[in-house]
Amino acid sequence: MLQSFDQLARREDIVAALSKDGGVIVSDVAPMALLDQILADFREPFEAEGHKFANDFNGYKTRRLGAILGISRAAADLIAHPLVMEVADAILKPHCSSYRIGSSTAIEILGGEAAQELHRDDTIYPMRIPGVELQIGVMWALDDFTIENGATHVVPGSQDLRDIERIIEGDITQAVMSKGSVLFYLGSTVHGGGANDTQSPRRGLITTYSLGWLRSEENHFLTVRREVADSYPETVRRLMGYWPYDKFLGSYPGDPEDGWFDT
Ligand SMILES: O=C(O)CCC(=O)C(=O)O
Ligand SMILES: [Fe+2]
């Protein structure tokens, strides 16, 4: 089981539990009105776009939205919540002077979805530096997370980099938590979405925060005007970064027909 704290708990205790177990829950942090505003902001985009992220990893009965700050202003209050910043500071700041969002994803697991494959989020970066976490993950419960509706699976202690193949059922716990609670987990912690055996969706918002130096030196997206960028041949556009690395790093949910992406 993961340790669970309330929001008045000492930050050192929350961080110590996260470092020791690879995950920790802080209960009842976000106000209901904020969560309902965020859910209202997500409703239409979920209907219109949510299915576009379906694949073997994300599931086919799961709807997703990415780059959430472009969809919901209210979500910024969760993404940059002072508690999240304090925990991210403690885990990441020893290794960087600032960190950035890696991804922010709204995830609606619909009834009938199977459990997601267990994984480590930080394997998008093909390297390990002993003692350095490359990122942390922060999952806000936008509904109550229960065993039945797909509360996130977490393998406590799996930041020891054990082989995922050797994890057994008994090693897995679930992040059961009330709406408005938040699960923190390390980038190296094995986890995955749970199966939803109910008729109601399980909605959550995951943001990852990555070491600030995991990026290009120059920011071509802001420095070179889009029309100029558009005018270059594919090889040059790829070099400027207008292309995802290995499909995920630097991804953009654009229209594949516009020719920018090889999907
Ligand atoms: O939906 C969840 O509970 C976890 C999803 C997840 O870990 C992922 O997509 O990387
Ligand atoms: Fe994940």
Coordinates of C-alpha atoms and ligand atoms in Angstrom, one line a residue:
M1 CA 0.0 0.0 0.0
L2 CA 1.1 3.6 -0.5
Q3 CA 1.2 6.0 2.4
S4 CA -1.5 8.6 2.4
F5 CA -1.3 12.1 4.0
D6 CA -3.5 15.1 4.4
Q7 CA -2.5 18.4 3.0
L8 CA -1.4 19.8 6.3
A9 CA 1.2 17.1 6.6
R10 CA 4.9 18.1 6.7
R11 CA 6.3 18.3 3.2
E12 CA 9.4 16.4 4.4
D13 CA 7.2 13.5 5.4
I14 CA 5.4 13.5 2.0
V15 CA 8.7 13.6 0.1
A16 CA 10.3 10.9 2.3
A17 CA 7.3 8.6 1.6
L18 CA 7.6 9.3 -2.1
S19 CA 11.3 8.6 -2.2
K20 CA 11.0 5.4 -0.1
D21 CA 7.9 3.9 -1.8
G22 CA 8.1 5.5 -5.2
G23 CA 4.6 6.9 -4.8
V24 CA 2.5 8.8 -2.2
I25 CA -1.1 10.1 -1.9
V26 CA -2.1 13.4 -0.5
S27 CA -5.9 13.4 0.2
D28 CA -8.5 16.0 -0.4
V29 CA -6.3 18.8 -1.7
A30 CA -8.3 20.5 -4.5
P31 CA -11.7 22.3 -4.0
M32 CA -14.7 20.6 -5.7
A33 CA -15.6 23.8 -7.5
L34 CA -12.2 23.9 -9.3
L35 CA -12.5 20.2 -10.2
D36 CA -16.0 20.8 -11.7
Q37 CA -14.8 23.7 -13.7
I38 CA -11.9 21.6 -15.1
L39 CA -14.3 18.8 -15.9
A40 CA -16.6 21.2 -17.7
D41 CA -13.6 22.5 -19.7
F42 CA -12.7 19.0 -20.7
R43 CA -16.2 17.8 -21.6
E44 CA -16.4 19.0 -25.2
P45 CA -12.8 18.3 -26.2
F46 CA -13.1 14.8 -24.7
E47 CA -16.1 14.2 -27.0
A48 CA -14.5 15.7 -30.0
E49 CA -10.8 14.7 -29.7
G50 CA -10.5 12.2 -26.8
H51 CA -10.6 9.2 -29.1
K52 CA -7.7 10.4 -31.2
F53 CA -5.2 9.2 -28.6
A54 CA -6.4 5.6 -28.7
N55 CA -3.7 3.0 -29.3
D56 CA -2.4 -0.2 -27.7
F57 CA -0.7 1.6 -24.9
N58 CA -3.4 4.1 -24.1
G59 CA -6.3 1.7 -24.6
Y60 CA -9.3 1.9 -26.9
K61 CA -11.9 2.6 -24.2
T62 CA -9.9 5.5 -22.8
R63 CA -10.2 9.1 -23.9
R64 CA -7.3 11.5 -23.6
L65 CA -6.4 15.1 -24.1
G66 CA -2.9 16.5 -24.2
A67 CA -1.3 19.9 -23.6
I68 CA -4.0 20.7 -21.1
L69 CA -3.0 24.3 -20.5
G70 CA -4.3 25.0 -24.0
I71 CA -7.7 23.6 -23.0
S72 CA -8.4 24.6 -19.5
R73 CA -7.1 27.7 -17.7
A74 CA -8.5 26.3 -14.5
A75 CA -6.3 23.3 -14.8
A76 CA -3.3 25.6 -14.2
D77 CA -4.3 25.7 -10.6
L78 CA -3.7 22.0 -10.3
I79 CA -0.7 21.9 -12.6
A80 CA 1.2 24.7 -10.7
H81 CA -0.4 23.9 -7.3
P82 CA 2.0 25.0 -4.5
L83 CA 2.0 21.5 -3.0
V84 CA 3.0 20.0 -6.4
M85 CA 5.8 22.7 -6.7
E86 CA 7.1 21.9 -3.3
V87 CA 7.3 18.2 -3.9
A88 CA 8.7 18.6 -7.4
D89 CA 11.3 21.0 -6.0
A90 CA 12.4 18.4 -3.5
I91 CA 12.8 15.6 -6.0
L92 CA 14.0 17.5 -9.0
K93 CA 15.8 20.6 -7.9
P94 CA 18.9 18.7 -6.5
H95 CA 19.5 17.9 -10.2
C96 CA 18.4 21.1 -12.0
S97 CA 17.8 24.7 -11.4
S98 CA 14.3 24.6 -12.9
Y99 CA 12.0 21.9 -14.3
R100 CA 9.3 21.9 -16.9
I101 CA 6.1 20.1 -17.9
G102 CA 6.9 17.0 -19.8
S103 CA 3.3 16.2 -20.6
S104 CA -0.1 17.0 -19.2
T105 CA -2.8 14.5 -20.0
A106 CA -6.4 14.3 -19.1
I107 CA -7.4 10.6 -19.0
E108 CA -10.9 9.3 -19.0
I109 CA -11.0 5.5 -18.5
L110 CA -14.4 4.3 -19.7
G111 CA -16.3 1.3 -18.3
G112 CA -15.1 -1.9 -19.8
E113 CA -11.4 -0.8 -20.2
A114 CA -8.8 -3.3 -19.3
A115 CA -5.7 -2.5 -17.2
Q116 CA -3.0 -0.6 -18.9
E117 CA 0.4 -2.3 -19.5
L118 CA 2.7 -1.6 -16.5
H119 CA 5.5 0.8 -17.4
R120 CA 7.9 3.5 -16.2
D121 CA 7.1 7.0 -17.6
D122 CA 10.8 8.0 -17.7
T123 CA 11.7 5.4 -20.3
I124 CA 10.9 8.1 -22.9
Y125 CA 14.4 9.2 -22.1
P126 CA 16.8 6.4 -23.0
M127 CA 19.2 6.8 -20.2
R128 CA 19.7 6.4 -16.5
I129 CA 21.9 8.5 -14.2
P130 CA 22.3 6.7 -10.8
G131 CA 20.6 8.6 -8.1
V132 CA 18.9 11.1 -10.5
E133 CA 15.2 11.1 -11.1
L134 CA 14.6 12.5 -14.6
Q135 CA 10.9 13.3 -13.9
I136 CA 8.0 12.9 -11.5
G137 CA 4.4 12.2 -12.3
V138 CA 1.4 13.8 -10.6
M139 CA -2.1 12.4 -11.0
W140 CA -5.0 14.4 -9.8
A141 CA -8.2 12.4 -9.2
L142 CA -11.1 14.2 -10.9
D143 CA -13.4 11.4 -9.8
D144 CA -13.1 9.2 -6.8
F145 CA -10.5 6.6 -7.7
T146 CA -11.6 3.1 -6.6
I147 CA -10.4 -0.5 -7.1
E148 CA -13.4 -1.1 -9.4
N149 CA -13.2 2.0 -11.6
G150 CA -9.5 1.8 -12.4
A151 CA -7.5 3.6 -9.7
T152 CA -3.9 3.8 -11.0
H153 CA -1.8 0.6 -10.4
V154 CA 1.4 1.4 -8.6
V155 CA 4.3 -1.0 -7.7
P156 CA 5.7 0.4 -4.4
G157 CA 9.5 0.2 -4.4
S158 CA 9.8 -0.4 -8.1
Q159 CA 12.0 2.7 -8.5
D160 CA 14.8 0.2 -7.7
L161 CA 14.6 -0.5 -11.5
R162 CA 13.5 -4.2 -11.0
D163 CA 12.6 -6.0 -14.2
I164 CA 8.9 -5.3 -15.0
E165 CA 8.5 -8.8 -16.4
R166 CA 9.2 -10.2 -12.9
I167 CA 6.5 -8.2 -11.1
I168 CA 3.7 -10.3 -9.8
E169 CA 0.0 -9.4 -8.9
G170 CA 0.9 -9.3 -5.3
D171 CA 3.4 -6.5 -5.9
I172 CA 0.8 -4.1 -7.3
T173 CA -1.3 -1.7 -5.2
Q174 CA -3.9 0.8 -6.4
A175 CA -4.0 4.5 -5.7
V176 CA -7.5 4.5 -4.2
M177 CA -8.3 8.2 -3.4
S178 CA -11.1 10.6 -3.3
K179 CA -11.9 13.2 -5.9
G180 CA -9.5 16.1 -5.4
S181 CA -6.7 14.0 -4.0
V182 CA -3.4 13.7 -5.7
L183 CA -0.9 10.8 -6.4
F184 CA 2.7 11.6 -6.7
Y185 CA 5.0 9.0 -8.3
L186 CA 8.6 8.9 -9.5
G187 CA 9.4 8.7 -13.2
S188 CA 11.1 5.4 -12.4
T189 CA 8.2 3.9 -10.5
V190 CA 6.3 1.1 -12.3
H191 CA 2.6 1.9 -12.7
G192 CA -0.3 1.9 -15.2
G193 CA -4.0 2.7 -15.4
G194 CA -6.4 0.3 -13.8
A195 CA -9.3 -1.7 -15.4
N196 CA -12.6 0.0 -15.2
D197 CA -15.3 -2.6 -14.3
T198 CA -18.0 0.0 -13.6
Q199 CA -20.4 1.9 -15.8
S200 CA -18.9 5.3 -14.9
P201 CA -15.8 7.0 -16.3
R202 CA -12.7 7.4 -14.1
R203 CA -11.2 10.8 -14.9
G204 CA -7.8 12.1 -13.9
L205 CA -5.2 14.6 -14.9
I206 CA -1.6 13.5 -15.0
T207 CA 1.2 16.0 -15.4
T208 CA 4.9 15.0 -15.6
Y209 CA 7.6 17.4 -14.6
S210 CA 11.1 16.9 -16.2
L211 CA 14.6 18.1 -15.4
G212 CA 14.9 21.6 -17.0
W213 CA 18.0 20.7 -19.0
L214 CA 16.2 17.9 -21.0
R215 CA 15.7 20.2 -24.0
S216 CA 17.4 21.8 -27.0
E217 CA 19.8 24.7 -26.4
E218 CA 17.9 27.1 -28.8
N219 CA 14.2 27.5 -28.9
H220 CA 13.5 27.4 -32.7
F221 CA 9.7 27.3 -32.1
L222 CA 9.7 30.8 -30.7
T223 CA 12.8 32.3 -32.4
V224 CA 12.1 31.3 -36.1
R225 CA 8.7 32.6 -37.3
R226 CA 6.3 29.8 -38.3
E227 CA 6.1 30.9 -42.0
V228 CA 9.9 30.8 -42.2
A229 CA 9.9 27.4 -40.5
D230 CA 7.2 26.2 -42.9
S231 CA 9.3 27.2 -45.9
Y232 CA 12.2 24.8 -45.1
P233 CA 12.5 21.3 -46.5
E234 CA 11.7 18.4 -44.2
T235 CA 15.3 17.7 -43.2
V236 CA 15.7 21.3 -41.9
R237 CA 12.3 21.2 -40.1
R238 CA 13.3 18.0 -38.4
L239 CA 16.6 19.5 -37.3
M240 CA 14.7 22.5 -35.8
G241 CA 12.7 20.1 -33.7
Y242 CA 9.5 20.0 -35.6
W243 CA 9.4 16.3 -35.4
P244 CA 8.8 14.0 -32.5
Y245 CA 11.7 11.9 -31.3
D246 CA 10.7 8.2 -31.3
K247 CA 7.0 9.2 -31.7
F248 CA 6.6 10.6 -28.1
L249 CA 9.3 13.2 -27.2
G250 CA 8.2 16.5 -28.7
S251 CA 4.9 15.1 -30.0
Y252 CA 2.1 17.3 -31.3
P253 CA -1.4 16.1 -31.9
G254 CA -1.6 17.9 -35.2
D255 CA -3.3 16.9 -38.4
P256 CA -1.2 14.2 -40.0
E257 CA -2.4 15.5 -43.4
D258 CA -0.5 18.7 -43.0
G259 CA 2.6 16.9 -43.8
W260 CA 4.6 17.8 -40.7
F261 CA 4.4 14.4 -39.1
D262 CA 5.1 11.0 -40.3
T263 CA 2.5 9.0 -38.4
Ligands
LIG1 O1 -4.6 6.5 -16.1 C1 -3.8 6.1 -15.2 O2 -4.1 5.8 -14.1 C2 -2.3 6.0 -15.5 C3 -2.0 6.3 -17.0 C4 -0.5 6.2 -17.2 O3 0.3 5.9 -16.4 C5 0.1 6.6 -18.5 O4 -0.7 6.8 -19.5 O5 1.3 6.8 -18.6
FE2 FE 2.3 6.2 -17.0

